[in-house]
């Protein structure tokens, strides 16, 4: 049997400023002194300008920090982009790639996402690669076809990857920021499907890769989701901006 350490990441999206971040970091540090979540791998992904601040507050806590996006090229004339090596330079251990907001609002294709995943794997940066269907796709019975297509695009880049540095995030688009959550059974079904597709595509490490759920995870639903055998933690948006909620979700991952 494979044991996978739970993984919980906070995706702050485009929220925060120096002062409010400081309150959040202070509360996270204080709570960590009271409660052990040692067996859970935790990462915070603030906007780029605050990565240095995250490093200053978190570097002695065991909580990692990372970015929400990365460039698909190593360096060069790409105004506004940030590379894998720059993130590593700032102490990042992770980056999110292919979030649905970037796919739908910022035009990222499966191919873009695949190139970004490949950059991370090649450069040694942990990658949290997001996949998930829209409401139309789910209601049209196309969930598995969409997940299969998104997974097929990134699988070649994952074949040689260290499984400890790859996290897949199943984020049904209709559940993100909406208060609607996939049921634990729906999440389990999607996660098992994603893992099976990875294995079929020759990603030998897929049974050790964490597949986390994202989409309106809250302290009240976290345990039931994380108890599912293929749900290895969460990618947390809104609730990661409230220290106590985020910590309670981490605790849920520790007990589930
Ligand atoms: P949410 O966002 O928890 O606010 O639904 C999750 C995400 O988009 O990563």
PDB file of C-alpha atoms and ligand atoms in Angstrom:
ATOM      1  CA  UNK A   1       0.000   0.000   0.000  1.00  0.00           C
ATOM      2  CA  UNK A   2       1.251   3.469  -0.845  1.00  0.00           C
ATOM      3  CA  UNK A   3       1.247   6.071   1.862  1.00  0.00           C
ATOM      4  CA  UNK A   4       1.052   9.638   0.726  1.00  0.00           C
ATOM      5  CA  UNK A   5       1.607  12.471   3.199  1.00  0.00           C
ATOM      6  CA  UNK A   6      -1.301  14.888   3.023  1.00  0.00           C
ATOM      7  CA  UNK A   7      -0.676  18.173   1.229  1.00  0.00           C
ATOM      8  CA  UNK A   8      -2.564  21.414   1.840  1.00  0.00           C
ATOM      9  CA  UNK A   9      -1.803  24.632  -0.035  1.00  0.00           C
ATOM     10  CA  UNK A  10      -3.324  28.076   0.387  1.00  0.00           C
ATOM     11  CA  UNK A  11      -3.946  29.894  -2.879  1.00  0.00           C
ATOM     12  CA  UNK A  12      -4.312  33.539  -1.892  1.00  0.00           C
ATOM     13  CA  UNK A  13      -5.053  34.525  -5.502  1.00  0.00           C
ATOM     14  CA  UNK A  14      -4.807  38.322  -6.038  1.00  0.00           C
ATOM     15  CA  UNK A  15      -5.522  39.231  -2.421  1.00  0.00           C
ATOM     16  CA  UNK A  16      -3.565  40.797   0.407  1.00  0.00           C
ATOM     17  CA  UNK A  17      -1.183  43.634   1.162  1.00  0.00           C
ATOM     18  CA  UNK A  18       1.834  43.925   3.427  1.00  0.00           C
ATOM     19  CA  UNK A  19      -0.182  44.762   6.525  1.00  0.00           C
ATOM     20  CA  UNK A  20      -2.990  42.204   6.199  1.00  0.00           C
ATOM     21  CA  UNK A  21      -0.484  39.516   5.180  1.00  0.00           C
ATOM     22  CA  UNK A  22       1.457  40.241   8.345  1.00  0.00           C
ATOM     23  CA  UNK A  23      -1.667  39.610  10.462  1.00  0.00           C
ATOM     24  CA  UNK A  24      -2.233  36.330   8.652  1.00  0.00           C
ATOM     25  CA  UNK A  25       1.393  35.173   9.012  1.00  0.00           C
ATOM     26  CA  UNK A  26       1.398  36.133  12.700  1.00  0.00           C
ATOM     27  CA  UNK A  27      -1.770  34.131  13.323  1.00  0.00           C
ATOM     28  CA  UNK A  28      -0.445  31.125  11.394  1.00  0.00           C
ATOM     29  CA  UNK A  29       2.803  31.133  13.362  1.00  0.00           C
ATOM     30  CA  UNK A  30       1.021  31.482  16.700  1.00  0.00           C
ATOM     31  CA  UNK A  31      -1.350  28.621  15.878  1.00  0.00           C
ATOM     32  CA  UNK A  32       1.505  26.387  14.750  1.00  0.00           C
ATOM     33  CA  UNK A  33       3.036  26.716  18.180  1.00  0.00           C
ATOM     34  CA  UNK A  34      -0.156  25.281  19.689  1.00  0.00           C
ATOM     35  CA  UNK A  35      -0.888  22.473  17.302  1.00  0.00           C
ATOM     36  CA  UNK A  36       1.206  19.997  15.429  1.00  0.00           C
ATOM     37  CA  UNK A  37       0.424  19.404  11.804  1.00  0.00           C
ATOM     38  CA  UNK A  38       3.855  17.917  11.268  1.00  0.00           C
ATOM     39  CA  UNK A  39       2.664  15.046   9.099  1.00  0.00           C
ATOM     40  CA  UNK A  40       0.923  17.454   6.694  1.00  0.00           C
ATOM     41  CA  UNK A  41       2.940  19.241   4.017  1.00  0.00           C
ATOM     42  CA  UNK A  42       1.661  22.823   4.007  1.00  0.00           C
ATOM     43  CA  UNK A  43       2.386  25.572   1.468  1.00  0.00           C
ATOM     44  CA  UNK A  44       1.223  29.172   1.131  1.00  0.00           C
ATOM     45  CA  UNK A  45       0.995  30.722  -2.340  1.00  0.00           C
ATOM     46  CA  UNK A  46       0.700  34.518  -2.096  1.00  0.00           C
ATOM     47  CA  UNK A  47       0.950  36.900  -5.064  1.00  0.00           C
ATOM     48  CA  UNK A  48       4.497  37.311  -6.486  1.00  0.00           C
ATOM     49  CA  UNK A  49       5.328  40.614  -4.723  1.00  0.00           C
ATOM     50  CA  UNK A  50       4.803  38.997  -1.320  1.00  0.00           C
ATOM     51  CA  UNK A  51       6.962  35.886  -1.805  1.00  0.00           C
ATOM     52  CA  UNK A  52       9.856  37.568   0.002  1.00  0.00           C
ATOM     53  CA  UNK A  53       7.525  38.482   2.861  1.00  0.00           C
ATOM     54  CA  UNK A  54       6.275  34.881   2.998  1.00  0.00           C
ATOM     55  CA  UNK A  55       9.877  33.672   3.142  1.00  0.00           C
ATOM     56  CA  UNK A  56      10.727  36.046   5.989  1.00  0.00           C
ATOM     57  CA  UNK A  57       7.737  34.906   8.055  1.00  0.00           C
ATOM     58  CA  UNK A  58       7.743  31.199   7.243  1.00  0.00           C
ATOM     59  CA  UNK A  59      11.358  30.135   6.813  1.00  0.00           C
ATOM     60  CA  UNK A  60      11.640  28.611  10.297  1.00  0.00           C
ATOM     61  CA  UNK A  61       8.129  27.154  10.495  1.00  0.00           C
ATOM     62  CA  UNK A  62       8.146  24.086   8.262  1.00  0.00           C
ATOM     63  CA  UNK A  63       5.472  25.741   6.099  1.00  0.00           C
ATOM     64  CA  UNK A  64       6.641  26.128   2.494  1.00  0.00           C
ATOM     65  CA  UNK A  65       5.792  29.015   0.208  1.00  0.00           C
ATOM     66  CA  UNK A  66       5.289  29.168  -3.506  1.00  0.00           C
ATOM     67  CA  UNK A  67       3.880  31.050  -6.460  1.00  0.00           C
ATOM     68  CA  UNK A  68       0.567  30.915  -8.289  1.00  0.00           C
ATOM     69  CA  UNK A  69       2.042  30.774 -11.781  1.00  0.00           C
ATOM     70  CA  UNK A  70       5.347  30.536 -13.617  1.00  0.00           C
ATOM     71  CA  UNK A  71       6.731  31.340 -17.062  1.00  0.00           C
ATOM     72  CA  UNK A  72       6.903  28.669 -19.737  1.00  0.00           C
ATOM     73  CA  UNK A  73      10.421  29.750 -20.755  1.00  0.00           C
ATOM     74  CA  UNK A  74      13.637  29.788 -18.695  1.00  0.00           C
ATOM     75  CA  UNK A  75      14.505  33.485 -19.179  1.00  0.00           C
ATOM     76  CA  UNK A  76      14.608  36.227 -21.780  1.00  0.00           C
ATOM     77  CA  UNK A  77      12.471  38.926 -23.339  1.00  0.00           C
ATOM     78  CA  UNK A  78       9.134  38.098 -21.704  1.00  0.00           C
ATOM     79  CA  UNK A  79       7.983  41.276 -20.005  1.00  0.00           C
ATOM     80  CA  UNK A  80       6.032  40.607 -16.851  1.00  0.00           C
ATOM     81  CA  UNK A  81       6.900  36.917 -16.584  1.00  0.00           C
ATOM     82  CA  UNK A  82       8.667  35.157 -13.699  1.00  0.00           C
ATOM     83  CA  UNK A  83      10.832  32.059 -14.232  1.00  0.00           C
ATOM     84  CA  UNK A  84      11.325  28.806 -12.335  1.00  0.00           C
ATOM     85  CA  UNK A  85      14.890  29.793 -11.404  1.00  0.00           C
ATOM     86  CA  UNK A  86      13.686  33.130  -9.977  1.00  0.00           C
ATOM     87  CA  UNK A  87      11.133  31.337  -7.809  1.00  0.00           C
ATOM     88  CA  UNK A  88      13.790  28.921  -6.580  1.00  0.00           C
ATOM     89  CA  UNK A  89      16.030  31.914  -5.868  1.00  0.00           C
ATOM     90  CA  UNK A  90      13.308  33.304  -3.598  1.00  0.00           C
ATOM     91  CA  UNK A  91      13.107  30.034  -1.679  1.00  0.00           C
ATOM     92  CA  UNK A  92       9.891  28.827  -3.287  1.00  0.00           C
ATOM     93  CA  UNK A  93       9.348  25.107  -3.157  1.00  0.00           C
ATOM     94  CA  UNK A  94       6.141  25.099  -5.199  1.00  0.00           C
ATOM     95  CA  UNK A  95       4.151  26.817  -7.863  1.00  0.00           C
ATOM     96  CA  UNK A  96       0.565  26.386  -8.956  1.00  0.00           C
ATOM     97  CA  UNK A  97       0.189  25.834 -12.712  1.00  0.00           C
ATOM     98  CA  UNK A  98      -2.903  25.753 -14.916  1.00  0.00           C
ATOM     99  CA  UNK A  99      -5.421  27.114 -12.435  1.00  0.00           C
ATOM    100  CA  UNK A 100      -8.840  27.369 -14.102  1.00  0.00           C
ATOM    101  CA  UNK A 101      -8.818  31.160 -13.657  1.00  0.00           C
ATOM    102  CA  UNK A 102      -5.684  31.269 -15.789  1.00  0.00           C
ATOM    103  CA  UNK A 103      -7.112  28.817 -18.305  1.00  0.00           C
ATOM    104  CA  UNK A 104     -10.434  30.610 -18.711  1.00  0.00           C
ATOM    105  CA  UNK A 105      -9.636  34.281 -18.006  1.00  0.00           C
ATOM    106  CA  UNK A 106      -6.028  34.464 -19.185  1.00  0.00           C
ATOM    107  CA  UNK A 107      -6.079  32.144 -22.168  1.00  0.00           C
ATOM    108  CA  UNK A 108      -3.852  29.310 -20.979  1.00  0.00           C
ATOM    109  CA  UNK A 109      -4.208  26.207 -23.128  1.00  0.00           C
ATOM    110  CA  UNK A 110      -3.394  22.580 -22.302  1.00  0.00           C
ATOM    111  CA  UNK A 111      -0.145  23.101 -24.231  1.00  0.00           C
ATOM    112  CA  UNK A 112       0.817  26.191 -22.199  1.00  0.00           C
ATOM    113  CA  UNK A 113       0.147  24.310 -18.985  1.00  0.00           C
ATOM    114  CA  UNK A 114       2.204  21.341 -20.210  1.00  0.00           C
ATOM    115  CA  UNK A 115       5.188  23.585 -21.013  1.00  0.00           C
ATOM    116  CA  UNK A 116       4.990  25.163 -17.553  1.00  0.00           C
ATOM    117  CA  UNK A 117       4.821  21.755 -15.855  1.00  0.00           C
ATOM    118  CA  UNK A 118       7.828  20.672 -17.892  1.00  0.00           C
ATOM    119  CA  UNK A 119       9.778  23.802 -16.811  1.00  0.00           C
ATOM    120  CA  UNK A 120       9.063  23.030 -13.150  1.00  0.00           C
ATOM    121  CA  UNK A 121      10.016  19.362 -13.408  1.00  0.00           C
ATOM    122  CA  UNK A 122      13.203  20.189 -15.312  1.00  0.00           C
ATOM    123  CA  UNK A 123      14.182  22.962 -12.902  1.00  0.00           C
ATOM    124  CA  UNK A 124      13.395  21.124  -9.680  1.00  0.00           C
ATOM    125  CA  UNK A 125      10.473  23.268  -8.542  1.00  0.00           C
ATOM    126  CA  UNK A 126       7.460  21.475  -7.054  1.00  0.00           C
ATOM    127  CA  UNK A 127       4.377  21.816  -9.220  1.00  0.00           C
ATOM    128  CA  UNK A 128       0.715  21.889  -8.248  1.00  0.00           C
ATOM    129  CA  UNK A 129      -0.960  21.208 -11.600  1.00  0.00           C
ATOM    130  CA  UNK A 130      -4.678  22.006 -11.736  1.00  0.00           C
ATOM    131  CA  UNK A 131      -7.311  20.201 -13.766  1.00  0.00           C
ATOM    132  CA  UNK A 132     -11.096  20.291 -13.619  1.00  0.00           C
ATOM    133  CA  UNK A 133     -14.302  20.527 -15.606  1.00  0.00           C
ATOM    134  CA  UNK A 134     -16.734  23.430 -15.963  1.00  0.00           C
ATOM    135  CA  UNK A 135     -20.400  23.209 -15.027  1.00  0.00           C
ATOM    136  CA  UNK A 136     -21.429  22.833 -18.684  1.00  0.00           C
ATOM    137  CA  UNK A 137     -18.940  20.035 -19.141  1.00  0.00           C
ATOM    138  CA  UNK A 138     -20.174  18.197 -16.024  1.00  0.00           C
ATOM    139  CA  UNK A 139     -23.825  18.635 -16.937  1.00  0.00           C
ATOM    140  CA  UNK A 140     -23.072  17.513 -20.482  1.00  0.00           C
ATOM    141  CA  UNK A 141     -21.516  14.283 -19.175  1.00  0.00           C
ATOM    142  CA  UNK A 142     -18.058  15.302 -20.347  1.00  0.00           C
ATOM    143  CA  UNK A 143     -16.210  15.384 -16.997  1.00  0.00           C
ATOM    144  CA  UNK A 144     -14.042  12.347 -17.694  1.00  0.00           C
ATOM    145  CA  UNK A 145     -13.280  13.398 -21.261  1.00  0.00           C
ATOM    146  CA  UNK A 146     -12.104  16.820 -20.070  1.00  0.00           C
ATOM    147  CA  UNK A 147      -9.991  15.388 -17.251  1.00  0.00           C
ATOM    148  CA  UNK A 148      -8.514  12.811 -19.632  1.00  0.00           C
ATOM    149  CA  UNK A 149      -7.550  15.552 -22.100  1.00  0.00           C
ATOM    150  CA  UNK A 150      -6.011  17.801 -19.433  1.00  0.00           C
ATOM    151  CA  UNK A 151      -4.104  14.902 -17.841  1.00  0.00           C
ATOM    152  CA  UNK A 152      -2.883  13.605 -21.226  1.00  0.00           C
ATOM    153  CA  UNK A 153      -1.372  17.030 -21.968  1.00  0.00           C
ATOM    154  CA  UNK A 154       0.803  17.097 -18.840  1.00  0.00           C
ATOM    155  CA  UNK A 155       1.563  13.375 -18.472  1.00  0.00           C
ATOM    156  CA  UNK A 156       4.653  13.343 -20.738  1.00  0.00           C
ATOM    157  CA  UNK A 157       6.239  16.057 -18.570  1.00  0.00           C
ATOM    158  CA  UNK A 158       5.517  14.032 -15.426  1.00  0.00           C
ATOM    159  CA  UNK A 159       7.058  10.725 -16.506  1.00  0.00           C
ATOM    160  CA  UNK A 160      10.517  11.564 -15.167  1.00  0.00           C
ATOM    161  CA  UNK A 161       9.324  13.693 -12.252  1.00  0.00           C
ATOM    162  CA  UNK A 162      10.076  13.095  -8.587  1.00  0.00           C
ATOM    163  CA  UNK A 163       6.596  12.099  -7.327  1.00  0.00           C
ATOM    164  CA  UNK A 164       7.177  13.976  -4.055  1.00  0.00           C
ATOM    165  CA  UNK A 165       7.368  17.214  -6.045  1.00  0.00           C
ATOM    166  CA  UNK A 166       4.219  16.754  -8.093  1.00  0.00           C
ATOM    167  CA  UNK A 167       0.737  17.489  -6.816  1.00  0.00           C
ATOM    168  CA  UNK A 168      -2.324  17.278  -9.031  1.00  0.00           C
ATOM    169  CA  UNK A 169      -5.224  19.489  -7.968  1.00  0.00           C
ATOM    170  CA  UNK A 170      -8.696  18.438  -9.041  1.00  0.00           C
ATOM    171  CA  UNK A 171     -10.667  21.667  -9.040  1.00  0.00           C
ATOM    172  CA  UNK A 172     -14.134  21.443 -10.565  1.00  0.00           C
ATOM    173  CA  UNK A 173     -14.619  24.967 -11.929  1.00  0.00           C
ATOM    174  CA  UNK A 174     -18.234  25.099 -10.721  1.00  0.00           C
ATOM    175  CA  UNK A 175     -17.045  24.606  -7.121  1.00  0.00           C
ATOM    176  CA  UNK A 176     -14.354  27.312  -7.055  1.00  0.00           C
ATOM    177  CA  UNK A 177     -15.349  30.273  -4.925  1.00  0.00           C
ATOM    178  CA  UNK A 178     -19.017  29.373  -5.281  1.00  0.00           C
ATOM    179  CA  UNK A 179     -19.701  27.685  -1.944  1.00  0.00           C
ATOM    180  CA  UNK A 180     -20.695  24.560  -3.912  1.00  0.00           C
ATOM    181  CA  UNK A 181     -18.450  21.600  -3.163  1.00  0.00           C
ATOM    182  CA  UNK A 182     -18.100  18.298  -4.947  1.00  0.00           C
ATOM    183  CA  UNK A 183     -19.377  15.522  -2.703  1.00  0.00           C
ATOM    184  CA  UNK A 184     -16.635  13.314  -1.256  1.00  0.00           C
ATOM    185  CA  UNK A 185     -17.784  10.523  -3.606  1.00  0.00           C
ATOM    186  CA  UNK A 186     -17.613  12.803  -6.664  1.00  0.00           C
ATOM    187  CA  UNK A 187     -14.137  13.934  -5.660  1.00  0.00           C
ATOM    188  CA  UNK A 188     -12.990  10.358  -5.040  1.00  0.00           C
ATOM    189  CA  UNK A 189     -14.269   9.263  -8.439  1.00  0.00           C
ATOM    190  CA  UNK A 190     -12.455  12.090 -10.224  1.00  0.00           C
ATOM    191  CA  UNK A 191      -9.233  11.576  -8.269  1.00  0.00           C
ATOM    192  CA  UNK A 192      -9.168   7.827  -8.924  1.00  0.00           C
ATOM    193  CA  UNK A 193      -9.820   8.554 -12.606  1.00  0.00           C
ATOM    194  CA  UNK A 194      -6.937  11.070 -12.748  1.00  0.00           C
ATOM    195  CA  UNK A 195      -4.560   8.615 -11.065  1.00  0.00           C
ATOM    196  CA  UNK A 196      -5.567   5.819 -13.426  1.00  0.00           C
ATOM    197  CA  UNK A 197      -5.037   8.048 -16.473  1.00  0.00           C
ATOM    198  CA  UNK A 198      -1.595   9.071 -15.234  1.00  0.00           C
ATOM    199  CA  UNK A 199      -0.605   5.431 -14.775  1.00  0.00           C
ATOM    200  CA  UNK A 200      -1.956   4.531 -18.209  1.00  0.00           C
ATOM    201  CA  UNK A 201       0.051   7.396 -19.694  1.00  0.00           C
ATOM    202  CA  UNK A 202       3.256   5.928 -18.302  1.00  0.00           C
ATOM    203  CA  UNK A 203       3.639   8.131 -15.217  1.00  0.00           C
ATOM    204  CA  UNK A 204       5.105   5.404 -13.038  1.00  0.00           C
ATOM    205  CA  UNK A 205       5.180   7.607  -9.933  1.00  0.00           C
ATOM    206  CA  UNK A 206       1.448   8.368 -10.076  1.00  0.00           C
ATOM    207  CA  UNK A 207       0.571   6.163  -7.126  1.00  0.00           C
ATOM    208  CA  UNK A 208       2.883   8.270  -4.936  1.00  0.00           C
ATOM    209  CA  UNK A 209       1.757  11.653  -6.295  1.00  0.00           C
ATOM    210  CA  UNK A 210      -0.666  13.594  -4.132  1.00  0.00           C
ATOM    211  CA  UNK A 211      -3.985  14.444  -5.779  1.00  0.00           C
ATOM    212  CA  UNK A 212      -5.664  17.214  -3.801  1.00  0.00           C
ATOM    213  CA  UNK A 213      -9.154  18.627  -4.071  1.00  0.00           C
ATOM    214  CA  UNK A 214      -9.945  22.325  -4.536  1.00  0.00           C
ATOM    215  CA  UNK A 215     -13.267  24.115  -4.689  1.00  0.00           C
ATOM    216  CA  UNK A 216     -14.916  25.635  -1.607  1.00  0.00           C
ATOM    217  CA  UNK A 217     -13.063  23.502   0.931  1.00  0.00           C
ATOM    218  CA  UNK A 218     -13.987  24.683   4.422  1.00  0.00           C
ATOM    219  CA  UNK A 219     -13.285  23.387   7.933  1.00  0.00           C
ATOM    220  CA  UNK A 220     -16.798  21.900   7.913  1.00  0.00           C
ATOM    221  CA  UNK A 221     -16.342  19.738   4.806  1.00  0.00           C
ATOM    222  CA  UNK A 222     -12.594  19.078   4.875  1.00  0.00           C
ATOM    223  CA  UNK A 223     -12.572  15.854   6.906  1.00  0.00           C
ATOM    224  CA  UNK A 224     -15.215  14.124   4.783  1.00  0.00           C
ATOM    225  CA  UNK A 225     -13.336  15.027   1.590  1.00  0.00           C
ATOM    226  CA  UNK A 226      -9.885  14.135   2.932  1.00  0.00           C
ATOM    227  CA  UNK A 227     -11.122  10.771   4.238  1.00  0.00           C
ATOM    228  CA  UNK A 228     -11.540   9.536   0.671  1.00  0.00           C
ATOM    229  CA  UNK A 229      -8.692   7.195  -0.279  1.00  0.00           C
ATOM    230  CA  UNK A 230      -7.520   9.190  -3.314  1.00  0.00           C
ATOM    231  CA  UNK A 231      -8.083  12.669  -1.852  1.00  0.00           C
ATOM    232  CA  UNK A 232      -4.668  13.559  -0.448  1.00  0.00           C
ATOM    233  CA  UNK A 233      -5.375  17.075   0.788  1.00  0.00           C
ATOM    234  CA  UNK A 234      -6.615  20.370  -0.590  1.00  0.00           C
ATOM    235  CA  UNK A 235      -5.901  23.508  -2.576  1.00  0.00           C
ATOM    236  CA  UNK A 236      -7.640  26.189  -0.580  1.00  0.00           C
ATOM    237  CA  UNK A 237      -8.709  29.585  -1.927  1.00  0.00           C
ATOM    238  CA  UNK A 238     -11.087  31.718   0.146  1.00  0.00           C
ATOM    239  CA  UNK A 239     -10.617  29.812   3.403  1.00  0.00           C
ATOM    240  CA  UNK A 240      -6.826  30.232   3.210  1.00  0.00           C
ATOM    241  CA  UNK A 241      -7.288  33.963   3.855  1.00  0.00           C
ATOM    242  CA  UNK A 242      -8.685  33.226   7.332  1.00  0.00           C
ATOM    243  CA  UNK A 243      -5.901  31.832   9.510  1.00  0.00           C
ATOM    244  CA  UNK A 244      -8.108  29.782  11.824  1.00  0.00           C
ATOM    245  CA  UNK A 245     -10.040  28.231   8.915  1.00  0.00           C
ATOM    246  CA  UNK A 246      -6.860  27.365   7.056  1.00  0.00           C
ATOM    247  CA  UNK A 247      -5.307  25.830  10.164  1.00  0.00           C
ATOM    248  CA  UNK A 248      -8.455  23.820  10.828  1.00  0.00           C
ATOM    249  CA  UNK A 249      -8.314  22.493   7.272  1.00  0.00           C
ATOM    250  CA  UNK A 250      -4.675  21.482   7.847  1.00  0.00           C
ATOM    251  CA  UNK A 251      -5.735  19.732  11.059  1.00  0.00           C
ATOM    252  CA  UNK A 252      -8.475  17.944   9.134  1.00  0.00           C
ATOM    253  CA  UNK A 253      -5.821  16.651   6.746  1.00  0.00           C
ATOM    254  CA  UNK A 254      -3.776  15.436   9.713  1.00  0.00           C
ATOM    255  CA  UNK A 255      -6.639  13.411  11.204  1.00  0.00           C
ATOM    256  CA  UNK A 256      -8.415  12.172   8.059  1.00  0.00           C
TER     257      UNK A 256
HETATM  258  P1  LIG B   1     -11.919  28.303  -3.257  1.00  0.00           P
HETATM  259  O1  LIG B   1     -10.745  28.339  -4.365  1.00  0.00           O
HETATM  260  O2  LIG B   1     -11.398  27.471  -2.106  1.00  0.00           O
HETATM  261  O3  LIG B   1     -12.126  29.746  -2.877  1.00  0.00           O
HETATM  262  O4  LIG B   1     -13.107  27.695  -3.894  1.00  0.00           O
HETATM  263  C1  LIG B   1      -9.955  27.205  -4.639  1.00  0.00           C
HETATM  264  C2  LIG B   1      -8.995  27.539  -5.758  1.00  0.00           C
HETATM  265  O5  LIG B   1      -9.382  28.223  -6.717  1.00  0.00           O
HETATM  266  O6  LIG B   1      -7.810  27.122  -5.725  1.00  0.00           O
END
